[in-house]
Short mmCIF file of C-alpha atoms and ligand atoms in Angstrom, two decimals:
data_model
loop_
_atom_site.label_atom_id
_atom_site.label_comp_id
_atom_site.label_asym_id
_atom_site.label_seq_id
_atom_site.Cartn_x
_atom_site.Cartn_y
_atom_site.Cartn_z
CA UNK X 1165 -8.40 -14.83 33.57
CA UNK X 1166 -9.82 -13.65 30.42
CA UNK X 1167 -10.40 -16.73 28.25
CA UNK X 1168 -9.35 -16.71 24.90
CA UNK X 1169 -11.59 -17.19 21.77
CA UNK X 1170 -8.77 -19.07 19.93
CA UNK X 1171 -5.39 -19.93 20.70
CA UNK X 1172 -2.57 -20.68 18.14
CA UNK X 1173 0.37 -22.83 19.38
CA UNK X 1174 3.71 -24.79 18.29
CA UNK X 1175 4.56 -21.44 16.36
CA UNK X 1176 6.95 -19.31 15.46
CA UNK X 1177 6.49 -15.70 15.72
CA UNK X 1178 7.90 -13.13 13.67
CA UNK X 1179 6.33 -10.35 15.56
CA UNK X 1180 7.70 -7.25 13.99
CA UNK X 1181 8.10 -5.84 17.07
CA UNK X 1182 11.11 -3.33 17.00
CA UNK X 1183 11.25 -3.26 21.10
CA UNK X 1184 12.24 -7.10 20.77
CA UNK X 1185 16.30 -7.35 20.17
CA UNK X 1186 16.17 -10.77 18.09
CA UNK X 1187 15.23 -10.54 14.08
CA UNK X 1188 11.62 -10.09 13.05
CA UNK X 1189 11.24 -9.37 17.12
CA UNK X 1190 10.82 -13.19 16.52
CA UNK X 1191 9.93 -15.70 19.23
CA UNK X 1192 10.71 -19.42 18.23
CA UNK X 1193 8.19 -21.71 20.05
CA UNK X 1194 5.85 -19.64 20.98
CA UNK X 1195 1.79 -19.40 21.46
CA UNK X 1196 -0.49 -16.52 20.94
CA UNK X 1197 -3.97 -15.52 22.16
CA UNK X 1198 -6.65 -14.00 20.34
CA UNK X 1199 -10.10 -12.61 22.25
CA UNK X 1200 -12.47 -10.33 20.11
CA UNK X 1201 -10.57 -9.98 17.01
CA UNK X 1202 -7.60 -8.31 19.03
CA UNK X 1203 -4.54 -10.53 20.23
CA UNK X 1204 -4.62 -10.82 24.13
CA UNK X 1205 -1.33 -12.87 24.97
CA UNK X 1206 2.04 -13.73 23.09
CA UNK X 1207 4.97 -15.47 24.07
CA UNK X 1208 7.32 -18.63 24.76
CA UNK X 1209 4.83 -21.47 24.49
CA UNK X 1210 6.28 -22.53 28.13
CA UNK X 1211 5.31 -19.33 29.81
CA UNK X 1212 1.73 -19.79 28.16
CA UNK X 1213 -1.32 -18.47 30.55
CA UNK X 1214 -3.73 -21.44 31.54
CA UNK X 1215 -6.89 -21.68 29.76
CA UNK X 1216 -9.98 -24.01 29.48
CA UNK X 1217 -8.83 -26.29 26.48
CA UNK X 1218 -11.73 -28.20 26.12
CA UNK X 1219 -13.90 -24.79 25.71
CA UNK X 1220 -11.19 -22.38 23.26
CA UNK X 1221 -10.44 -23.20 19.50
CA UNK X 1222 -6.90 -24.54 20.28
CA UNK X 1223 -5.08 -24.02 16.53
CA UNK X 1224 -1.37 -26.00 16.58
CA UNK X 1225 0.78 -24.18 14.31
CA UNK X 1226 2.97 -27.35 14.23
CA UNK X 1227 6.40 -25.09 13.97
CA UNK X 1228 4.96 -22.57 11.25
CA UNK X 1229 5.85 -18.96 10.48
CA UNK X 1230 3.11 -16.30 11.77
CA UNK X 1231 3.60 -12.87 10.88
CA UNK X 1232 1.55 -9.87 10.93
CA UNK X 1233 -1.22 -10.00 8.56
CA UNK X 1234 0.59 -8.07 4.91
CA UNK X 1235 -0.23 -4.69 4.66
CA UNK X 1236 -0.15 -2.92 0.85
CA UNK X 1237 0.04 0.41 1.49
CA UNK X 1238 -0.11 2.18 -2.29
CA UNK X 1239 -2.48 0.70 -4.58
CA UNK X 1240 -4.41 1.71 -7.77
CA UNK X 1241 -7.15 -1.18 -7.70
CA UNK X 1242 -9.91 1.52 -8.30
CA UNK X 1243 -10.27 1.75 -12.61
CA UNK X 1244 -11.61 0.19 -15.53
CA UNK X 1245 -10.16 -1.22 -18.69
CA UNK X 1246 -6.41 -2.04 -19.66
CA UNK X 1247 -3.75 -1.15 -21.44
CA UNK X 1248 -2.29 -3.99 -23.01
CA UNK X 1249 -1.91 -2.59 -26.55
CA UNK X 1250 0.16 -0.15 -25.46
CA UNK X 1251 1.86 -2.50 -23.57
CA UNK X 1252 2.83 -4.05 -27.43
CA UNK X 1253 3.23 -0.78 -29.13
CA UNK X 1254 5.93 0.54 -26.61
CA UNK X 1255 7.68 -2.89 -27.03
CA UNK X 1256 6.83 -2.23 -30.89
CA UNK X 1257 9.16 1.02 -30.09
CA UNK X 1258 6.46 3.14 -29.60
CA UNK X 1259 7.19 6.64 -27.50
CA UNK X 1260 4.94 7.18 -24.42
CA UNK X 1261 4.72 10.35 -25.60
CA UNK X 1262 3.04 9.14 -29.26
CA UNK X 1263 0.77 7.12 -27.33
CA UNK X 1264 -0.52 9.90 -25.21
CA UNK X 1265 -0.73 11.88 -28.15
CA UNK X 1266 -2.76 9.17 -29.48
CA UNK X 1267 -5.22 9.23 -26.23
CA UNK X 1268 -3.80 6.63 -25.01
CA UNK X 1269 -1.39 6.51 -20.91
CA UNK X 1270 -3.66 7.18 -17.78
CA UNK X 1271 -6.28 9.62 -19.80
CA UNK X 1272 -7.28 6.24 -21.88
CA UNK X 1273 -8.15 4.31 -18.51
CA UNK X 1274 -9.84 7.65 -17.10
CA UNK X 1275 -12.08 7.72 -20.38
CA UNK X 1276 -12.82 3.70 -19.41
CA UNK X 1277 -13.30 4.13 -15.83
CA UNK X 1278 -16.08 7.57 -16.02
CA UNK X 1279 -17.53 4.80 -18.53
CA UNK X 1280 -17.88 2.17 -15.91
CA UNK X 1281 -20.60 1.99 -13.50
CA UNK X 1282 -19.93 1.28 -9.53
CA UNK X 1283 -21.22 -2.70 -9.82
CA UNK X 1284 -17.78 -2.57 -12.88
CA UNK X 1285 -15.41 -1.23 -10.78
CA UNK X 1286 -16.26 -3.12 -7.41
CA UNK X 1287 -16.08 -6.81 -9.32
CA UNK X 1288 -12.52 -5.48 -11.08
CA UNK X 1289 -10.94 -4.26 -7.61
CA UNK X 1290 -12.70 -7.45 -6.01
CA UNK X 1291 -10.71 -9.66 -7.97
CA UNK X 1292 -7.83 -7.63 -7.79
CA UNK X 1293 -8.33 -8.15 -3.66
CA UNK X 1294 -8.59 -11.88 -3.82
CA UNK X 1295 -5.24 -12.25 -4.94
CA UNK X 1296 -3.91 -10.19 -2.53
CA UNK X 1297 -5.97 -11.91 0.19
CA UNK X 1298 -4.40 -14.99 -1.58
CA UNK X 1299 -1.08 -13.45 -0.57
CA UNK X 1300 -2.12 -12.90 3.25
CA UNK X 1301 -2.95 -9.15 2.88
CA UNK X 1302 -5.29 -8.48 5.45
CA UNK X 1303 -4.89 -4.37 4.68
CA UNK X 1304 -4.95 -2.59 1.19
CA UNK X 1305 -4.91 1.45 0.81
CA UNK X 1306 -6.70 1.87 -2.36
CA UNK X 1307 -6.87 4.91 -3.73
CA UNK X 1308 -8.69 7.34 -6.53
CA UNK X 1309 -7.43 8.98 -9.42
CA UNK X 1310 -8.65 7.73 -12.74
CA UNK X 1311 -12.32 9.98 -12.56
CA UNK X 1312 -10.40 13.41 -12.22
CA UNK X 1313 -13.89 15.26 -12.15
CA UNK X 1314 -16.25 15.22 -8.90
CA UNK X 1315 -18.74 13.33 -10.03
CA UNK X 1316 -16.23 10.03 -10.81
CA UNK X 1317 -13.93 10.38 -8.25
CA UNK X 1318 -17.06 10.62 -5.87
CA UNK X 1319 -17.82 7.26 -7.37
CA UNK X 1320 -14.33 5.63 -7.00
CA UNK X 1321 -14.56 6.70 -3.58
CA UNK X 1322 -17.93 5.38 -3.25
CA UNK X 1323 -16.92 1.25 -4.83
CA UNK X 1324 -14.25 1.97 -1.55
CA UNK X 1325 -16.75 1.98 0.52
CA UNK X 1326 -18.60 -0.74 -0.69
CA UNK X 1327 -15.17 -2.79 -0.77
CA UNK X 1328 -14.73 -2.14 2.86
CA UNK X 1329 -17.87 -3.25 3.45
CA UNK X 1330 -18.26 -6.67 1.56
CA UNK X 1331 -14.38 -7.70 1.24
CA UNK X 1332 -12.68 -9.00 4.53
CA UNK X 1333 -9.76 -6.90 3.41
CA UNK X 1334 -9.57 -3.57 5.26
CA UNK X 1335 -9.45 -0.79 2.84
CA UNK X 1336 -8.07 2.41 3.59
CA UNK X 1337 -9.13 4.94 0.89
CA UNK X 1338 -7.15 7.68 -0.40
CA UNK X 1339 -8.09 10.73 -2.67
CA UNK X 1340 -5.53 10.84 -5.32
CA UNK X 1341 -7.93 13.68 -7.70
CA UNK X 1342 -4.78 15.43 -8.42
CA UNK X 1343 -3.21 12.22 -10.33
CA UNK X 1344 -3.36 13.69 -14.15
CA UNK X 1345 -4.85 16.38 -15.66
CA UNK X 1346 -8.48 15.43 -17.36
CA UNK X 1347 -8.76 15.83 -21.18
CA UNK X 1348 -11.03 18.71 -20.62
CA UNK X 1349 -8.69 20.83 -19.02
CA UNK X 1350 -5.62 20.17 -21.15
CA UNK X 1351 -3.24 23.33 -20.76
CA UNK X 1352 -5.41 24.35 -17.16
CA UNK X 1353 -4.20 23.05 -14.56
CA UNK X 1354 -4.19 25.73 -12.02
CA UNK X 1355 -8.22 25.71 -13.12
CA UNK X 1356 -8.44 21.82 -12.67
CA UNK X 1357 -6.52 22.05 -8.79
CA UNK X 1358 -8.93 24.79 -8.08
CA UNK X 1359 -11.65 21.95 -8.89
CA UNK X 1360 -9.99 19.40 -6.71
CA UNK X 1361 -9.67 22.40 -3.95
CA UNK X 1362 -12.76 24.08 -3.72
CA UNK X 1363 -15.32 21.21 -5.08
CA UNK X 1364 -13.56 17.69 -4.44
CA UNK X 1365 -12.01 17.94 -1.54
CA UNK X 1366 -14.45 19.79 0.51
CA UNK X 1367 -17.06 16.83 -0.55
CA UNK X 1368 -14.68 13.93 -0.07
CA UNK X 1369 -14.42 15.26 3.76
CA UNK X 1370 -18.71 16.36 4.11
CA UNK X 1371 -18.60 12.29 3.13
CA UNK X 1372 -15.80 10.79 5.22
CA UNK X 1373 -14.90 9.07 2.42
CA UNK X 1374 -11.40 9.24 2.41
CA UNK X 1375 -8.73 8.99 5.34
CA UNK X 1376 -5.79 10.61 3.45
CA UNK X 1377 -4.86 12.39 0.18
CA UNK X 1378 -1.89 12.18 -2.72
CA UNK X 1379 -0.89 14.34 -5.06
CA UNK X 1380 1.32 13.13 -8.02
CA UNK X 1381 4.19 16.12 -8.28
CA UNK X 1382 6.33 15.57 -11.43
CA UNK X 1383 7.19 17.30 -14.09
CA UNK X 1384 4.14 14.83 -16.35
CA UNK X 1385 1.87 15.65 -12.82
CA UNK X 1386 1.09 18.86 -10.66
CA UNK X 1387 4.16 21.08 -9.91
CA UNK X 1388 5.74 22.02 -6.55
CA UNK X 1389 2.87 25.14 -5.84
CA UNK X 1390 0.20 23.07 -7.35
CA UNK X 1391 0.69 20.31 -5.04
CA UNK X 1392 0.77 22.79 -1.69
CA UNK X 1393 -2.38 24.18 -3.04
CA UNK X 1394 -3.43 20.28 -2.54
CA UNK X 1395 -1.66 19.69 0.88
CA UNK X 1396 -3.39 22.88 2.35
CA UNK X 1397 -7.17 22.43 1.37
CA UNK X 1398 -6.72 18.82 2.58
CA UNK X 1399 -4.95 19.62 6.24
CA UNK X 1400 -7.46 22.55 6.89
CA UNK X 1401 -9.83 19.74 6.23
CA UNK X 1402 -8.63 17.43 8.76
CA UNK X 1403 -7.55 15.30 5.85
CA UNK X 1404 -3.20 13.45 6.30
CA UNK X 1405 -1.21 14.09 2.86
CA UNK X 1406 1.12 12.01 1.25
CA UNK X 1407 2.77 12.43 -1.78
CA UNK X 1408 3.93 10.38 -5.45
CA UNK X 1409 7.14 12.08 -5.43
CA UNK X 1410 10.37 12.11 -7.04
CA UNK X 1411 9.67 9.12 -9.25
CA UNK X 1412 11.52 10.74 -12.07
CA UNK X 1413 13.17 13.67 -11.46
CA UNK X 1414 13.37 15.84 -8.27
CA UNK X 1415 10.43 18.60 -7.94
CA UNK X 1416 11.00 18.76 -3.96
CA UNK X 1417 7.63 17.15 -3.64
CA UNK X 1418 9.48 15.17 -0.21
CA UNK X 1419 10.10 18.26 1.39
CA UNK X 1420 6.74 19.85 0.84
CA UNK X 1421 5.15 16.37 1.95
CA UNK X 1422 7.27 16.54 5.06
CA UNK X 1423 6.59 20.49 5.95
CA UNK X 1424 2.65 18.92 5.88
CA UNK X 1425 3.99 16.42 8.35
CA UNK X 1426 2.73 14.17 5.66
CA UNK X 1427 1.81 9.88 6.01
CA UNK X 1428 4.39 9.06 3.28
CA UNK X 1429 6.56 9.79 0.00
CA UNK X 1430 6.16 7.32 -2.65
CA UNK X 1431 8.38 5.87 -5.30
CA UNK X 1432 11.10 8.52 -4.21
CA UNK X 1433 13.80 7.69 -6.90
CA UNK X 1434 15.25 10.98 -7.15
CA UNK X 1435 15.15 12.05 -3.79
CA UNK X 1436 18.29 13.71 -2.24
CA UNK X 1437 19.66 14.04 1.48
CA UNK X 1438 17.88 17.10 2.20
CA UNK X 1439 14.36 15.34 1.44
CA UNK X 1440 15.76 12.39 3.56
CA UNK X 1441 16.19 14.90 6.27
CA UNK X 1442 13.19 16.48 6.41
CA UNK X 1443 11.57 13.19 5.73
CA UNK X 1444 13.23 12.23 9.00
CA UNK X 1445 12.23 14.94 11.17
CA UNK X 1446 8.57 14.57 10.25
CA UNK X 1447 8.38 11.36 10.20
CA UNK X 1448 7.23 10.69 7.17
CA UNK X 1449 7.50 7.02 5.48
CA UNK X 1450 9.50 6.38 3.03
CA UNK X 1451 7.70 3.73 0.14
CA UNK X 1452 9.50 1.99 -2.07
CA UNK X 1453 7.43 0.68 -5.34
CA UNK X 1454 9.99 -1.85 -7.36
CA UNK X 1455 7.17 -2.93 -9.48
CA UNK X 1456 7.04 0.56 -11.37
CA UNK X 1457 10.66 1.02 -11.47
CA UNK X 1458 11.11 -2.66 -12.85
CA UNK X 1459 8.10 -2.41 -15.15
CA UNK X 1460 9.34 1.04 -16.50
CA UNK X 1461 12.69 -0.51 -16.74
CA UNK X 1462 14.11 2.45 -14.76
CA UNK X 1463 17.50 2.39 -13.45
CA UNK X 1464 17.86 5.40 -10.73
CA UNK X 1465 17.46 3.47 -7.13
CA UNK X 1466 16.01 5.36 -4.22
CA UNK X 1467 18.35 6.47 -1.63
CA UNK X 1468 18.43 3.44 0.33
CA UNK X 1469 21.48 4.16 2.42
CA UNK X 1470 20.77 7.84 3.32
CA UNK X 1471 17.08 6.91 4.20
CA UNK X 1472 19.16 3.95 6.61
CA UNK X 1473 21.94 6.39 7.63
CA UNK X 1474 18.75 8.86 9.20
CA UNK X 1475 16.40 5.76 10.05
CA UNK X 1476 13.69 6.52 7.71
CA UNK X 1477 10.88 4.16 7.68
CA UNK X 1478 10.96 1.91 4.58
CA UNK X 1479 7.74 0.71 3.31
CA UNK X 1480 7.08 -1.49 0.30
CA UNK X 1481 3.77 -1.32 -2.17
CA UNK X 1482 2.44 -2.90 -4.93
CA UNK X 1483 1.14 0.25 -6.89
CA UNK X 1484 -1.30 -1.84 -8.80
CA UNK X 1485 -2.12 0.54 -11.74
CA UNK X 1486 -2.72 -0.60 -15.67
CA UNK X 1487 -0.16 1.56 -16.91
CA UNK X 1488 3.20 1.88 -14.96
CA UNK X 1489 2.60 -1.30 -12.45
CA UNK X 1490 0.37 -4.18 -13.59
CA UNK X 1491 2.05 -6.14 -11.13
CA UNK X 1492 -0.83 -7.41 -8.88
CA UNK X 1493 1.49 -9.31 -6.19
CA UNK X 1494 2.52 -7.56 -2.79
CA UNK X 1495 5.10 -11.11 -2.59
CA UNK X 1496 6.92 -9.62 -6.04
CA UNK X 1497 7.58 -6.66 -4.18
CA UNK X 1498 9.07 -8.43 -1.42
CA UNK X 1499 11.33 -10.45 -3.75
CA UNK X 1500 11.94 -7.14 -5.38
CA UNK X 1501 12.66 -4.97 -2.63
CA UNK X 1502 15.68 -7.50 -2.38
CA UNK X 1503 16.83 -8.33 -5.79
CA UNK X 1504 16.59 -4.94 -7.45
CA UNK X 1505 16.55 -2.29 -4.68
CA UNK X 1506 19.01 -4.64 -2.14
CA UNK X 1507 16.89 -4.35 0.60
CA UNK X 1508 17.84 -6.93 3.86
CA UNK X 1509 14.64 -9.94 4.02
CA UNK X 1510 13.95 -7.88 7.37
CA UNK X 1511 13.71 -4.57 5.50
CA UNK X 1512 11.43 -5.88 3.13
CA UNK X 1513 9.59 -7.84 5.63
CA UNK X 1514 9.02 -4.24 7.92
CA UNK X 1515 7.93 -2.71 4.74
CA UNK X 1516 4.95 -4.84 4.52
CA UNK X 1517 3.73 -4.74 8.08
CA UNK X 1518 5.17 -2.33 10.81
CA UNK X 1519 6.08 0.49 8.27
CA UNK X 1520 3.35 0.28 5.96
CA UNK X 1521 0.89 0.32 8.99
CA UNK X 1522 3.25 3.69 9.71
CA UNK X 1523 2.90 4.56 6.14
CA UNK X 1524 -0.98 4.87 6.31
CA UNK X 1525 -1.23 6.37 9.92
CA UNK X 1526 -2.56 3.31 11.34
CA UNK X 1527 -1.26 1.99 14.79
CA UNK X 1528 -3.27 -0.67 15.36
CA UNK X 1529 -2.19 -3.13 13.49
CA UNK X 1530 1.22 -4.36 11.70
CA UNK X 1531 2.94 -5.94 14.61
CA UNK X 1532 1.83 -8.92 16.64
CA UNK X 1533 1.79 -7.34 20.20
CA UNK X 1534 -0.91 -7.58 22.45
CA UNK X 1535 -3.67 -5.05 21.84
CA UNK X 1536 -3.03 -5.10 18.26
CA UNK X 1537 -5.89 -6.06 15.70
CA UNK X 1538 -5.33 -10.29 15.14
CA UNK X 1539 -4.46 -9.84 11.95
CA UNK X 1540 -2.04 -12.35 10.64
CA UNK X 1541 -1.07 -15.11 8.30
CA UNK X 1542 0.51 -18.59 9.10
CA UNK X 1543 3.30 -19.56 6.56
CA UNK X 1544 4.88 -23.21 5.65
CA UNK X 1545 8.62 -21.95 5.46
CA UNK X 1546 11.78 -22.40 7.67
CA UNK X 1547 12.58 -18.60 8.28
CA UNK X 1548 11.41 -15.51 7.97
CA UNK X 1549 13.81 -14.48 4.97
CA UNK X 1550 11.78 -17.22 2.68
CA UNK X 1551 8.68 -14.30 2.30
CA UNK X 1552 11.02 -12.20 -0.11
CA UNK X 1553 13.69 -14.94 -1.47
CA UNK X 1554 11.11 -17.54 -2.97
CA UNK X 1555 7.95 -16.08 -4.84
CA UNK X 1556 4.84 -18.04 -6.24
CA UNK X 1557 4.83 -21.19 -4.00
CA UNK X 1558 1.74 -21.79 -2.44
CA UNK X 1559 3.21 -21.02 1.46
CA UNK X 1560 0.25 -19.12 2.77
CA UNK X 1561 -1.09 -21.82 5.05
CA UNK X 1562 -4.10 -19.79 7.35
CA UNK X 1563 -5.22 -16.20 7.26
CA UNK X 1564 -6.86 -14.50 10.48
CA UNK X 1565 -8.07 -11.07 10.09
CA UNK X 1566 -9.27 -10.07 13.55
CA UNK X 1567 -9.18 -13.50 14.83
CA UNK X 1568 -11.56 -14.98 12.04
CA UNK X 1569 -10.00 -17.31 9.97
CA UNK X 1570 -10.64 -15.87 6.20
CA UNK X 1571 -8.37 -17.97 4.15
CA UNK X 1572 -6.85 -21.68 4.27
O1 DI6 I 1942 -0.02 5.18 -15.95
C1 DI6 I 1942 -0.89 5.16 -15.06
O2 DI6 I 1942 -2.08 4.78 -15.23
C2 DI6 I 1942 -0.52 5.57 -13.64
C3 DI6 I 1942 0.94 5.90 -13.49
C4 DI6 I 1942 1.25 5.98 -12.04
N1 DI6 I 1942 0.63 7.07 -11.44
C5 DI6 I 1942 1.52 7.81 -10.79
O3 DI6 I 1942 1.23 8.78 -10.12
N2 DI6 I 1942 2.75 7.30 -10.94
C6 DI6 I 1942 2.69 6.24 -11.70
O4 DI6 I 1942 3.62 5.54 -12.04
FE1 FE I 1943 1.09 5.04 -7.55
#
């Protein structure tokens, strides 16, 4: 008998486990075992292994929620200043297209961001982590996308790695260079793509400093051919694609995402049954942002029941960015996933943990099984369904990530 380095019991477990019939794959009064950081035993509390109590950390859960540790799988924490004023003038009836003409939209935070220096941008996505930790995240993807030349997205990429290594979040990094075209290339974009093809991307793999990369294909981003130009430099170098696609209006970004056998589509407003399809036979997760689409005041819903009718992963993500999502709370998206997109409290629930572990090509982790990292978060509610029906109560009672208690 191995023993355990902690054990957690009088709990209920909302595993996430799809092989388990019940809801959540939960398991009402049950026990879990952690041994170096991974989780060794789960089950009924009755059919609990023996173990030397007097020498493990025995933890009683005293009939508490555990879950997965949260997982936000599409975030923008990586940039410098804000853009509040806009915020008024578009409220003031302001066009966003007067305020880009002004300078203002994404190239106004890239301007503020190349200004910043790495110590800047670590403190702003540190806080930014902290209340997600707050939140029992225990995994954030963050990605780049407000440098848009090599030298600043090099840096963005850079604060990632210093946020992996001083947060207890794990951070995922993600090169999103192809996000908006830089001032200095207005009207050249096929120029700036051969940039991020032949300079960025080549250097972002020589540095192992990214695990995946996104493109943003619309109509106010990179087109269709622009964004394969993308997806090809990054698979030849080893590099998993996903894609912002669809968000507001239908370039077929899904389907060239899914020919890539891509992570994920994101946002995915506008998609139609023959991205769900291909979606579906790649594999490719499907996530759902409801803090853009509420914050733009949108009113085209993603596909929800074609991406259930062909049993497309569903994620849910934050999208922390200052300009279409300042919404730094993965529990609004769980309320919102429900409210505005009329997603089940299970859906949601998945989107946070199995399928956003799915959605960043990580198997390791968003389910509580045993050889899975012991990740999770202990919460003071009744059921499972409480995560996305109440929001702002203080529930979050203990955090674990790999079996070391981070926040309670
Ligand atoms: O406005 C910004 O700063 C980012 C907008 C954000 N980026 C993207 O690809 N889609 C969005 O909604
Ligand atoms: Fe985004």
């Amino acid at each position: 008998m191995i023993e355990p380095d902690l054990v957690i019991t009088d709990v209920n477990l909302a595993t996430m486990d799809g092989e388990r019939s019940a809801p959540y794959g939960m398991i009402e009064q049950g026990a879990i075992m952690i041994k170096e950081g991974m989780i060794s035993w789960l089950g009924l509390q009755a059919d609990m292994p023996a173990f030397d109590a007097l020498a493990t950390p025995v933890h009683s859960a005293k009939g508490a929620w555990l879950t997965p540790g949260l997982i936000d799988c599409h975030t923008h924490i990586l940039f410098a200043g804000d853009r509040a004023t806009e915020f008024e003038q578009r409220l003031q009836g302001v066009s966003y297209q007067q305020i880009a003409q002004q300078g203002g939209g994404i190239a106004s935070t890239v301007r503020a961001t190349r200004e910043a220096d790495h110590e800047t941008l670590f403190v702003n996505a540190k806080g930014r982590l902290n209340s997600l930790l707050r939140e029992g995240v225990t995994t954030v993807e963050s990605k780049t996308g407000y440098g848009l030349d090599t030298e600043n997205e090099l840096k963005l990429l850079e604060v990632n790695k210093l946020l992996a290594e001083h947060h207890p979040i794990d951070i995922h990094s993600t090169f999103l260079g192809a996000h908006a075209l830089p001032p200095e290339y207005k009207g050249q974009a096929d120029a700036y793509i051969d940039i991020v093809c032949d300079e960025m991307l080549p250097r972002v793999a020589e540095l192992n400093l990214a695990s995946a990369v996104d493109v943003f294909c619309e109509n106010v981003g990179f087109s269709y051919e622009q964004t394969r130009r993308v997806f090809d430099a990054a698979t030849k170098l080893g590099l998993k694609v996903k894609c912002h696609a669809e968000q507001l209006s239908n370039q077929k970004g899904t389907e060239l995402v899914a020919e890539f056998a891509g992570l994920s589509a994101d946002h995915i407003e506008y998609l139609d049954e023959s991205g769900v399809v291909a979606m579906a036979n790649a594999g490719t997760v499907a996530v759902l942002l409801p803090g853009a689409f509420y914050f733009l005041r949108e009113t085209q819903l993603p596909p929800l029941e074609l991406l259930r009718k062909h049993k497309v992963p569903m994620a849910i993500a934050s999208d922390f960015n200052p300009g279409t999502a300042p919404l730094c709370s993965l529990r609004l998206m769980l309320n919102m996933g429900c409210t505005l997109f009329r997603m089940t409290p299970e859906e949601t629930l998945q989107g946070v943990t199995c399928h956003a572990a799915k959605a960043l090509g990580l198997s390791d982790r968003g389910v509580l099984k045993v050889g899975m990292r012991a990740d999770f978060a202990l919460w003071d509610i009744s059921h499972p369904a409480q995560l996305s029906y109440q929001f702002g109560v203080n529930d979050l009672l203990n955090l674990w990530i790999l079996g070391k208690l981070t926040q309670n």
